[in-house]
Coordinates of C-alpha atoms and ligand atoms in Angstrom, one line a residue:
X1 CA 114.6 -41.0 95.7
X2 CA 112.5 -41.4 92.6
X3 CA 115.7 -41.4 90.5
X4 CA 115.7 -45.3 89.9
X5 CA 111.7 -44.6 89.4
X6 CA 112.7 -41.8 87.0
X7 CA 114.7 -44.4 84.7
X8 CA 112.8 -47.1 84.7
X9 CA 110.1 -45.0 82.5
X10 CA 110.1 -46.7 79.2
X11 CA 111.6 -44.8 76.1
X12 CA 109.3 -43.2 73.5
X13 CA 110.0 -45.7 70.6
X14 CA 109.6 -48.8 72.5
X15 CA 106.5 -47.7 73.7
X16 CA 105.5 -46.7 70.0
X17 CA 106.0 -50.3 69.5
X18 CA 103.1 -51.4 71.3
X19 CA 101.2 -53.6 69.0
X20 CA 97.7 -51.5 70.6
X21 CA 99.9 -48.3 70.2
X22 CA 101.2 -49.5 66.3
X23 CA 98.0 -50.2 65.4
X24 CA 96.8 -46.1 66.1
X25 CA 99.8 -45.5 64.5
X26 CA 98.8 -47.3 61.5
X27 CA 95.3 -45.0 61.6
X28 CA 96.1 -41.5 62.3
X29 CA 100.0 -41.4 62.1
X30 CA 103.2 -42.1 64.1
X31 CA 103.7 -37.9 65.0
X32 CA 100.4 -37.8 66.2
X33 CA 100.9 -40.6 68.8
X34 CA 104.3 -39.7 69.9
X35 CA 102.6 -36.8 70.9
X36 CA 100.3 -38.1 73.0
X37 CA 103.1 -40.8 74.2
X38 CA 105.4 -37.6 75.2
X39 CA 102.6 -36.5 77.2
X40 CA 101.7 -39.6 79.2
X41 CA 105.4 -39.9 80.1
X42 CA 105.9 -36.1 81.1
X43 CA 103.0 -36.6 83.8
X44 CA 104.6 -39.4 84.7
X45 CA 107.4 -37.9 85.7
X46 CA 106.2 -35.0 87.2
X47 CA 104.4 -37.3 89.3
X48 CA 107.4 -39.3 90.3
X49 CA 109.5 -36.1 91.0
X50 CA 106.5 -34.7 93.7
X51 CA 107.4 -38.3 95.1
X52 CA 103.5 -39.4 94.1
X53 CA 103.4 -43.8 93.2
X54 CA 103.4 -44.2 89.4
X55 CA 102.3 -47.9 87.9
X56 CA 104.3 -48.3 84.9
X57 CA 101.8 -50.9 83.9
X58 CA 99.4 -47.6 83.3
X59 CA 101.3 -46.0 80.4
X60 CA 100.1 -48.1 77.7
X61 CA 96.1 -48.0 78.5
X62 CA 97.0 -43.8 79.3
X63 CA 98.1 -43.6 76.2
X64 CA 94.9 -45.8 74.6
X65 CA 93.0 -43.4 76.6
X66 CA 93.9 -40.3 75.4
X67 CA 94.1 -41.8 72.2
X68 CA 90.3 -42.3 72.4
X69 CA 89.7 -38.6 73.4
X70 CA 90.7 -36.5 71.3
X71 CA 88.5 -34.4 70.0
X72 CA 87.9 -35.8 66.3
X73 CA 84.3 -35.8 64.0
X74 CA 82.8 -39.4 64.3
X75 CA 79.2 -40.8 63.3
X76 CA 77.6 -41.2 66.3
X77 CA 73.9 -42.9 67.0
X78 CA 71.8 -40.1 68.0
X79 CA 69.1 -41.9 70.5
X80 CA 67.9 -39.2 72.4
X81 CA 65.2 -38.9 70.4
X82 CA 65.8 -35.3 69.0
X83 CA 65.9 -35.1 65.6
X84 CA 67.2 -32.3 64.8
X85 CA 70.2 -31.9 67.1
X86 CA 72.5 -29.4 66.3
X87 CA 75.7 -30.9 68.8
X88 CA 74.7 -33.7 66.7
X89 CA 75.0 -32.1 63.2
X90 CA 71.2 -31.7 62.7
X91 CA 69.5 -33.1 60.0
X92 CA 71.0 -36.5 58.4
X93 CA 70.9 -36.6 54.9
X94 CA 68.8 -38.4 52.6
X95 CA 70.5 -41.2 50.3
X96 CA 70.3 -39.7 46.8
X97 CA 71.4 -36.8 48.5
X98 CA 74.6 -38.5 50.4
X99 CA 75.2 -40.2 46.5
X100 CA 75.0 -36.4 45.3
X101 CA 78.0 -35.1 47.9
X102 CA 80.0 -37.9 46.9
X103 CA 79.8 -38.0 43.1
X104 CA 80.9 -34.1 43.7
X105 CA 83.0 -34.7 46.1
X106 CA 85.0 -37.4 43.9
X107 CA 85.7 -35.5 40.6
X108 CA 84.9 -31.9 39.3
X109 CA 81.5 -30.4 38.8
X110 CA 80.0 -27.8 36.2
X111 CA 79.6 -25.2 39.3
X112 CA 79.8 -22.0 37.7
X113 CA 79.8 -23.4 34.2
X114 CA 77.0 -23.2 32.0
X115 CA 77.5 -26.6 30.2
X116 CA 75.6 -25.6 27.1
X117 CA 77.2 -22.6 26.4
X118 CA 80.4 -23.0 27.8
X119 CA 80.4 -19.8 29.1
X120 CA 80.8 -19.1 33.0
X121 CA 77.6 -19.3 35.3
X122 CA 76.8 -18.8 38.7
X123 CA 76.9 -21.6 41.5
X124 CA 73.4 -20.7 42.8
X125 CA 72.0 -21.9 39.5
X126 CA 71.9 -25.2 40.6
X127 CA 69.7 -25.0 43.2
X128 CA 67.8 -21.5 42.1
X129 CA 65.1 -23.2 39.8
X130 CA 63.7 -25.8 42.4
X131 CA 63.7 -23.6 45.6
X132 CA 61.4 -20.7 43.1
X133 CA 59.2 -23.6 42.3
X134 CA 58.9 -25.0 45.7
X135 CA 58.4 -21.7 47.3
X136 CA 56.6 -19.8 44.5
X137 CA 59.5 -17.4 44.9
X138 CA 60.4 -15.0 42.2
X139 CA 64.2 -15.8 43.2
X140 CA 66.5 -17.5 45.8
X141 CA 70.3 -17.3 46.6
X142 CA 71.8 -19.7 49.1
X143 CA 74.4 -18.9 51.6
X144 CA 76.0 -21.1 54.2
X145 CA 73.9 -21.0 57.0
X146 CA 70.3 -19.0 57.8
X147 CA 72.7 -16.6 60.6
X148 CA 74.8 -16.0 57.2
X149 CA 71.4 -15.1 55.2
X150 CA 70.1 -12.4 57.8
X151 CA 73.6 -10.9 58.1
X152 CA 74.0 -11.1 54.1
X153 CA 70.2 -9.6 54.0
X154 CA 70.5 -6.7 56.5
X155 CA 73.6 -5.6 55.1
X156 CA 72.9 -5.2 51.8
X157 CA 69.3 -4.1 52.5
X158 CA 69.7 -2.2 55.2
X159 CA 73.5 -1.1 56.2
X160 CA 74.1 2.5 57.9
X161 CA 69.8 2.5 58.0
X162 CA 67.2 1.3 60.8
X163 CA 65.6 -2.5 61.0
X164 CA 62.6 -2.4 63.0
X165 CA 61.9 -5.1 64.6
X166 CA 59.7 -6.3 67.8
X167 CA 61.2 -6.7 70.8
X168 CA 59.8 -10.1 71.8
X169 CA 61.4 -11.4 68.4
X170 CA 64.9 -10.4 69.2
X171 CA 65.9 -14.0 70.0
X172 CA 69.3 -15.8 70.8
X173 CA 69.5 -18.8 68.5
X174 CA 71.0 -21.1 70.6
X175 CA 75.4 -21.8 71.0
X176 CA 75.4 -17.6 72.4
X177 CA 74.1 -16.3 68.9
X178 CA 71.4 -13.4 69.4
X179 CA 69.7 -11.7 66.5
X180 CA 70.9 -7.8 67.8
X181 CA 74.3 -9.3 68.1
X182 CA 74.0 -10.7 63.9
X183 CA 72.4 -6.9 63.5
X184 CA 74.9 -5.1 64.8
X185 CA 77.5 -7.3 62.5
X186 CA 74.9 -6.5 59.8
X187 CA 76.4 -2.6 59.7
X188 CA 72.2 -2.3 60.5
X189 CA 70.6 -0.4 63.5
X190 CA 68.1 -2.4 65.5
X191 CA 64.9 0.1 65.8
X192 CA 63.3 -2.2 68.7
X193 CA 59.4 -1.6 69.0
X194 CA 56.8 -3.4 71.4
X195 CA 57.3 -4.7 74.8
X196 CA 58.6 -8.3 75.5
X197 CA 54.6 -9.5 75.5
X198 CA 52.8 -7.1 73.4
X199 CA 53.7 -5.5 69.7
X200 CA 51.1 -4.0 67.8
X201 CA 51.0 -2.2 64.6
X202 CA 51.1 0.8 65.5
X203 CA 54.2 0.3 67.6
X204 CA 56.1 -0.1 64.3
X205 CA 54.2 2.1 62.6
X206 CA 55.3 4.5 65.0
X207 CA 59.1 3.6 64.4
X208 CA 58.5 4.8 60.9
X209 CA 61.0 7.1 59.6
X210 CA 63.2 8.4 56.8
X211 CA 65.7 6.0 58.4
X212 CA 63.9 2.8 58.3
X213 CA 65.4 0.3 55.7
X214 CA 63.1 -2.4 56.6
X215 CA 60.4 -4.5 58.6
X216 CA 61.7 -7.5 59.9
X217 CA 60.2 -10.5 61.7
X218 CA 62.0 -13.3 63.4
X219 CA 60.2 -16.8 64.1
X220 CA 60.6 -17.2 67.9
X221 CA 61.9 -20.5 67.3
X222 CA 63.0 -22.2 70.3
X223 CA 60.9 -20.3 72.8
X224 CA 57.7 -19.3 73.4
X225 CA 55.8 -16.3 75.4
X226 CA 52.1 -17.4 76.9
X227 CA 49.5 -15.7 78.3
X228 CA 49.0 -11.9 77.7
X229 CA 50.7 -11.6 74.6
X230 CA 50.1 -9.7 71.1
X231 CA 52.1 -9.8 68.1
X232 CA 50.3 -8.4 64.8
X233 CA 49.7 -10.8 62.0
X234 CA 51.9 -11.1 59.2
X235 CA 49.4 -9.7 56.7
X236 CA 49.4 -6.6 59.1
X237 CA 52.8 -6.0 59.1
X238 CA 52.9 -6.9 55.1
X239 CA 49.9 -4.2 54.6
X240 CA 52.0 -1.8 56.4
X241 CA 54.9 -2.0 54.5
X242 CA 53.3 -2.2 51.3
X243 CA 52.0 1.4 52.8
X244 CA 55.1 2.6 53.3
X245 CA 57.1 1.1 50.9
X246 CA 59.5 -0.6 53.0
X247 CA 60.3 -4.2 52.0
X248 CA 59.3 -6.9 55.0
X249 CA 61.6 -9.7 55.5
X250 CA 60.4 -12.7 57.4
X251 CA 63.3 -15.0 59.2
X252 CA 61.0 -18.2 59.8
X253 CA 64.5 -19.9 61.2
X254 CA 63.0 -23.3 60.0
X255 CA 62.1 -24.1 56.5
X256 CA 58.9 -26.4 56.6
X257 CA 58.6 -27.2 53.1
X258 CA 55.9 -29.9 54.1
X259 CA 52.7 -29.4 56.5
X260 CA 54.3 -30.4 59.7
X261 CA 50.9 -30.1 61.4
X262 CA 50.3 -34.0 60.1
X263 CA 52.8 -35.1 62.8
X264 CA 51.0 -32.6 65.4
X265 CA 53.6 -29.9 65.0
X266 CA 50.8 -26.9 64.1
X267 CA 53.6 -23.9 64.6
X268 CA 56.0 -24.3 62.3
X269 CA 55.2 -21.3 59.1
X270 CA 55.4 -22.9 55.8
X271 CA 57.9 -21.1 54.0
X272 CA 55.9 -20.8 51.0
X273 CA 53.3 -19.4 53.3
X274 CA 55.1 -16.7 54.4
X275 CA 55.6 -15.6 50.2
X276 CA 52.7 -16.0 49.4
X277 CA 50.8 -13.9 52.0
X278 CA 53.5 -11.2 50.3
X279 CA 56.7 -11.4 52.8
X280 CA 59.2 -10.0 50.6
X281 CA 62.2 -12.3 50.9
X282 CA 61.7 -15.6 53.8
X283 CA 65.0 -16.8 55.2
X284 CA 65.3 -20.2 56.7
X285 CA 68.2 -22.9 57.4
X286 CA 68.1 -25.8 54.9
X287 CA 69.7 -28.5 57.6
X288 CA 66.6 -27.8 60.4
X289 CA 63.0 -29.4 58.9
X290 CA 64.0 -29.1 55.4
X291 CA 66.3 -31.9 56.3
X292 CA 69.3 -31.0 53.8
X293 CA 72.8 -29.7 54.3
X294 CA 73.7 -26.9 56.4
X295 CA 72.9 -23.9 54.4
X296 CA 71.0 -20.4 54.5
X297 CA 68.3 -19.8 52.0
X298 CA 67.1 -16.2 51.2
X299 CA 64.1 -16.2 48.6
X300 CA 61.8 -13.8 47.7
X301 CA 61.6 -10.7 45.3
X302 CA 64.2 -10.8 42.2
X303 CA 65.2 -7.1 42.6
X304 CA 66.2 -7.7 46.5
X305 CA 68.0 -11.0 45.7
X306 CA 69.8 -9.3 43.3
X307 CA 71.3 -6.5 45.6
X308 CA 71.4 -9.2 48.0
X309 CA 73.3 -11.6 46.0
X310 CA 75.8 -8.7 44.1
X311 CA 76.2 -7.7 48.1
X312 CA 80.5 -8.5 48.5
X313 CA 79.7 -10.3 51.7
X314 CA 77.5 -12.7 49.7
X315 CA 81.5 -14.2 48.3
X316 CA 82.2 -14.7 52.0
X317 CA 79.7 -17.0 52.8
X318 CA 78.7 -18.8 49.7
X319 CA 78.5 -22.6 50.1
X320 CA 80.7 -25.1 48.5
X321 CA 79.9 -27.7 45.7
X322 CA 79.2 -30.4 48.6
X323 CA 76.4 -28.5 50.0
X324 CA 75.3 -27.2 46.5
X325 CA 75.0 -30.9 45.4
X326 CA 73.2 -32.1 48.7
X327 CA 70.6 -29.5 48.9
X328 CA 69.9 -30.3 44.9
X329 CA 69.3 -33.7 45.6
X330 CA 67.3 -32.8 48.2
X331 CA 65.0 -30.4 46.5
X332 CA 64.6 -33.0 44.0
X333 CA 63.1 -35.4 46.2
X334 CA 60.6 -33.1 47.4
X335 CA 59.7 -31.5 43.9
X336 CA 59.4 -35.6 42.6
X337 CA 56.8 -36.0 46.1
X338 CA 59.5 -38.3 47.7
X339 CA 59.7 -36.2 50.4
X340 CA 59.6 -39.7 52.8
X341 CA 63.4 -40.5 52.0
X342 CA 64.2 -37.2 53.5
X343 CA 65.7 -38.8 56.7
X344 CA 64.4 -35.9 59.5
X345 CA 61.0 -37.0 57.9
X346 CA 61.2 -40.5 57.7
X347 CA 61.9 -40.8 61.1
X348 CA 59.0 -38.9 62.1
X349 CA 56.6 -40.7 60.0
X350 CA 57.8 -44.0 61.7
X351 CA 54.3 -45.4 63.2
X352 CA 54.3 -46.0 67.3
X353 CA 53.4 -49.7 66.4
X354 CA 56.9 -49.9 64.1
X355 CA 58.8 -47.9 66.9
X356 CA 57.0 -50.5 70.0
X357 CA 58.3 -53.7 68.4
X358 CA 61.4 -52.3 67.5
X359 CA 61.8 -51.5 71.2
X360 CA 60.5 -54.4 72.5
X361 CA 63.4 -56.4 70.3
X362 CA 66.1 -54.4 72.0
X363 CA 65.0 -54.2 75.1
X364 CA 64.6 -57.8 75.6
X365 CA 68.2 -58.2 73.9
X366 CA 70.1 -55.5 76.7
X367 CA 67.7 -56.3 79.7
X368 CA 66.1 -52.9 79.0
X369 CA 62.0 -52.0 79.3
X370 CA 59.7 -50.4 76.5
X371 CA 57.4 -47.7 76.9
X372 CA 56.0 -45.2 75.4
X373 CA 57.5 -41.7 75.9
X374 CA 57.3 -37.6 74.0
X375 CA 60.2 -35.9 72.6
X376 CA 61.2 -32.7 70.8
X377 CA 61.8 -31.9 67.1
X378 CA 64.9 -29.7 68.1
X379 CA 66.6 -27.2 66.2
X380 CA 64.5 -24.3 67.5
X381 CA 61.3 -26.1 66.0
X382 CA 57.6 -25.9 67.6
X383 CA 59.3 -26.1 71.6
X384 CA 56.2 -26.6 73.1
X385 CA 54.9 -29.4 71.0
X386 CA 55.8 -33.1 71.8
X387 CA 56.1 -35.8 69.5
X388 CA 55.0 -39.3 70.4
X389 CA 57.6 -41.8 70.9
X390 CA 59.1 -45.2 72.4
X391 CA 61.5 -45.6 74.8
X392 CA 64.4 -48.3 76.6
X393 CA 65.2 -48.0 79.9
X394 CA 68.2 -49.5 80.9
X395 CA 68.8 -50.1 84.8
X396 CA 71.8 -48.3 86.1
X397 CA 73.4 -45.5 87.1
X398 CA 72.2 -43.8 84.6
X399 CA 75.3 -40.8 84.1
X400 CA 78.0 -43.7 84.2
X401 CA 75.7 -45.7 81.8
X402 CA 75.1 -42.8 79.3
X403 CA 79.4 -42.2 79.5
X404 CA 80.0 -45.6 78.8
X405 CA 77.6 -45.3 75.4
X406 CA 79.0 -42.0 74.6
X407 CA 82.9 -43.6 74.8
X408 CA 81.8 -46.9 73.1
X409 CA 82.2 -47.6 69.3
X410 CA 80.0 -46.6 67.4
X411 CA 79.4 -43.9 70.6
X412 CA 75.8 -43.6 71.4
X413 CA 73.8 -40.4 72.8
X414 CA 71.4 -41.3 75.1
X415 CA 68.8 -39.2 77.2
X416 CA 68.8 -39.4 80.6
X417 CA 65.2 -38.3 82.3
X418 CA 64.8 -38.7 86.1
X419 CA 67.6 -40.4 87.0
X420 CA 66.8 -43.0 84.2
X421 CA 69.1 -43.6 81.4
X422 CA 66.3 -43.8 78.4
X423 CA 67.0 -45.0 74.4
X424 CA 65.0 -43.1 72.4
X425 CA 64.1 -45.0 69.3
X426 CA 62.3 -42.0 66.9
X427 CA 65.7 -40.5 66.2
X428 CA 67.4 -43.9 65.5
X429 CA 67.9 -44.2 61.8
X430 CA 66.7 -47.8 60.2
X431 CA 70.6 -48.6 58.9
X432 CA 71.6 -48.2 62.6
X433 CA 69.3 -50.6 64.7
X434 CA 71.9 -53.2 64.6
X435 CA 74.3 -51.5 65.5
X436 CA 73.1 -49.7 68.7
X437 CA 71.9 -53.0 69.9
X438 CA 75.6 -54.1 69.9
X439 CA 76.8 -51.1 71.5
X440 CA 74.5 -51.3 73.9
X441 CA 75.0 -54.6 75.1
X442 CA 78.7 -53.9 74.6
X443 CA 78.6 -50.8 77.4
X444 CA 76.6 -53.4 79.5
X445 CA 80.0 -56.1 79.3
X446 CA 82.3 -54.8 81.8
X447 CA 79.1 -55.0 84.5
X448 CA 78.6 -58.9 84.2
X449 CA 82.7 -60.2 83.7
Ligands
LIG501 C1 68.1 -21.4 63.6 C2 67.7 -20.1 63.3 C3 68.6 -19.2 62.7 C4 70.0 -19.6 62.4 O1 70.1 -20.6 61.5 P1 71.5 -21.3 61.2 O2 71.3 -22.1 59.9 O3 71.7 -22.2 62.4 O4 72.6 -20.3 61.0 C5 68.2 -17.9 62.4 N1 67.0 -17.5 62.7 C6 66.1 -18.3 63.3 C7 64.7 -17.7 63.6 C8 66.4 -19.6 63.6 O5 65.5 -20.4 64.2

């Protein structure tokens, strides 16, 4: 029956010489299209042989199709107006520091050479300097990520002894990753103390033992508890392990390097604070409000950053000269004050009026409407506290609308609230405007032909 069918199906290398098809060829290889060529044609006949219509005329756009899905890293314009999106690869970086990862990316780097010397020095050295000075830290290692830090930190700190720590701060991060769980892979024991609401100082006094390694306190992050609640202050628990001599080790999560509470985010700790009220070592993410690379940062006390740093695990997770070069060129901007070319900051600092007539320019270009609108930080920053914004709305469907953006080139995030598909301008970087107004008025195309 579906024999003639069967034969009529085009062979591989004729299809491969599609001009649409030669042309992905010519970008990501003739293997990798054959594959995807095979597989177009092998549903095709499975589809012929259960007797189901096949349009031949379909194998070429399949193909272009699948082509266009896989799975592969691309820039994307981030409008839904969270700046620090971690599906989205958190914080951009700053030019100086995108000039930085090239230059090192390009040729070879001095990483663990001391250049005056000659003599063999230690990768961290290149960041070491500016993060004690920034932080008034003693010393600072950097790792790859701050889940990498608190690992790194509990093991060598604390491994085979007891981590108290209060219950209401035993948080999952976000993507399935909870602190016990990064305990447990610690070689640590979680000593919980506290209820989910209340913890007081005398719960983790209480915990006290000839086990106990070390206080710890976790930022809450992305969540927060209201109403009867208690946590003691970090001075308490400092005074307490001063007491007891047990180091205290404060995972803030987010490194504010800058007083966030200008923008009207008043909960995010300063990770100097946190040293200088006499936290023994602060661990925060460098790609969250910093606004660097991804990377862990563990500063504090020289004699624990040494154990932490001669720690074996620390050679498992130690960053690469790309993120080493980013995150120097981003310390330098802040030590030099020019913290305002630190994209995650420059976009907050945009004014409303800047953000109105930028909207009111686009929305008049894709038959969109302006208004005014909140949004989120992200990255488990201040969760309950809104930022101002401006916003398009596009008429639509607003799902089919926000697919459309996502598969278009450059693909676009949008934010859909309501029902309504929204453009959210704060998270729009300034090289990009152009850009997303062609998108968007090529997603709208297909609607008016
Ligand atoms: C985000 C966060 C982490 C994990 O940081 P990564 O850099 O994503 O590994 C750890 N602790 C807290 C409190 C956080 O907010």
């Amino acid at each position: 029956m579906a024999d003639a069918d069967l034969r009529r199906l085009p062979a591989v290398h004729l299809l491969l010489a599609d001009a649409a098809l030669a042309s992905a060829i010519t970008r990501i290889g003739q293997p990798a299209v054959a594959e995807v060529v095979r597989g177009v044609l092998d549903d095709a006949r499975t589809a012929l042989r259960a007797g189901t219509p096949f349009d031949l005329a379909t194998i070429v756009p399949q193909c272009l199709a699948r082509l266009a899905a896989r799975h592969r890293l691309r820039t994307v314009i981030n409008a839904t107006g969270v700046l620090i999106h971690t599906n989205l690869g958190r914080a951009p970086l700053a030019d100086e520091a995108v000039r930085a990862v090239t230059e090192a990316a390009r040729g070879y780097v001095n990483l663990e050479l001391d250049l005056t010397t000659g003599k063999r020095s230690h990768r961290n050295d290149a960041v070491k300097d500016d993060i004690c000075a920034l932080l008034g830290a003693e010393s600072a290692v950097v790792v790859n990520n701050c889940a990498a830090a608190t690992v790194l930190t509990l093991r060598a700190l604390a491994a085979g002894r007891e981590v108290i720590v209060a219950r209401g701060e035993l948080v999952e991060i976000g993507g399935g990753f909870r602190i016990p769980d990064i305990m447990a892979a610690s070689g640590a024991t979680l000593r919980e103390v506290g209820t989910t609401n209340i913890t007081r100082i005398a719960d983790y006094e209480k915990a006290i033992g000839a086990q106990s390694a070390l206080l710890l306190r976790v930022h809450q992050s992305n969540f927060r508890i209201r109403g009867f609640t208690a946590s003691p202050a970090l001075a308490d628990l400092i005074a307490l392990g001063r007491r007891e001599g047990l180091p205290v080790i404060d995972d803030i999560g987010s490194g504010a390097l800058v007083d966030y509470s200008q923008w009207g985010m008043t909960d995010e700790p300063l990770a100097a604070a946190s040293l200088a009220a006499g936290a023994d070592v602060v661990l925060f993410s460098a790609d969250k409000l910093l606004g660097g690379p991804q990377a862990g940062i563990i500063a504090g006390k020289k004699s624990l950053i040494d154990r932490i740093a001669r720690d074996p695990f620390y050679r498992a997770t130690r960053p690469c000269k790309l993120t080493l070069a980013a995150l120097a060129a981003t310390l330098t901007l802040y030590r030099r004050g020019d913290w305002r070319q630190i994209s995650v900051l420059q976009l907050l600092d945009q004014s409303m009026d800047d953000l109105r007539q930028r909207a009111q320019e686009l929305a008049s270009a894709v038959g969109g409407v302006a208004r005014d609108d909140t949004t989120f930080v992200g990255g488990g920053s201040c969760p309950d506290e809104s930022i101002p914004t401006v916003v398009v709305t596009i008429p639509g469907p607003a799902e089919e609308l926000a697919a459309r953006l996502r598969n278009g080139d450059p693909p676009v995030m949008a934010r859909i609230h309501n029902g309504e598909l929204l453009l959210d301008l704060r998270s729009v970087l300034p090289h990009e405007w152009d850009e997303l107004k062609k998108a968007v008025n090529a997603m709208q195309e297909p609607r008016t032909k």
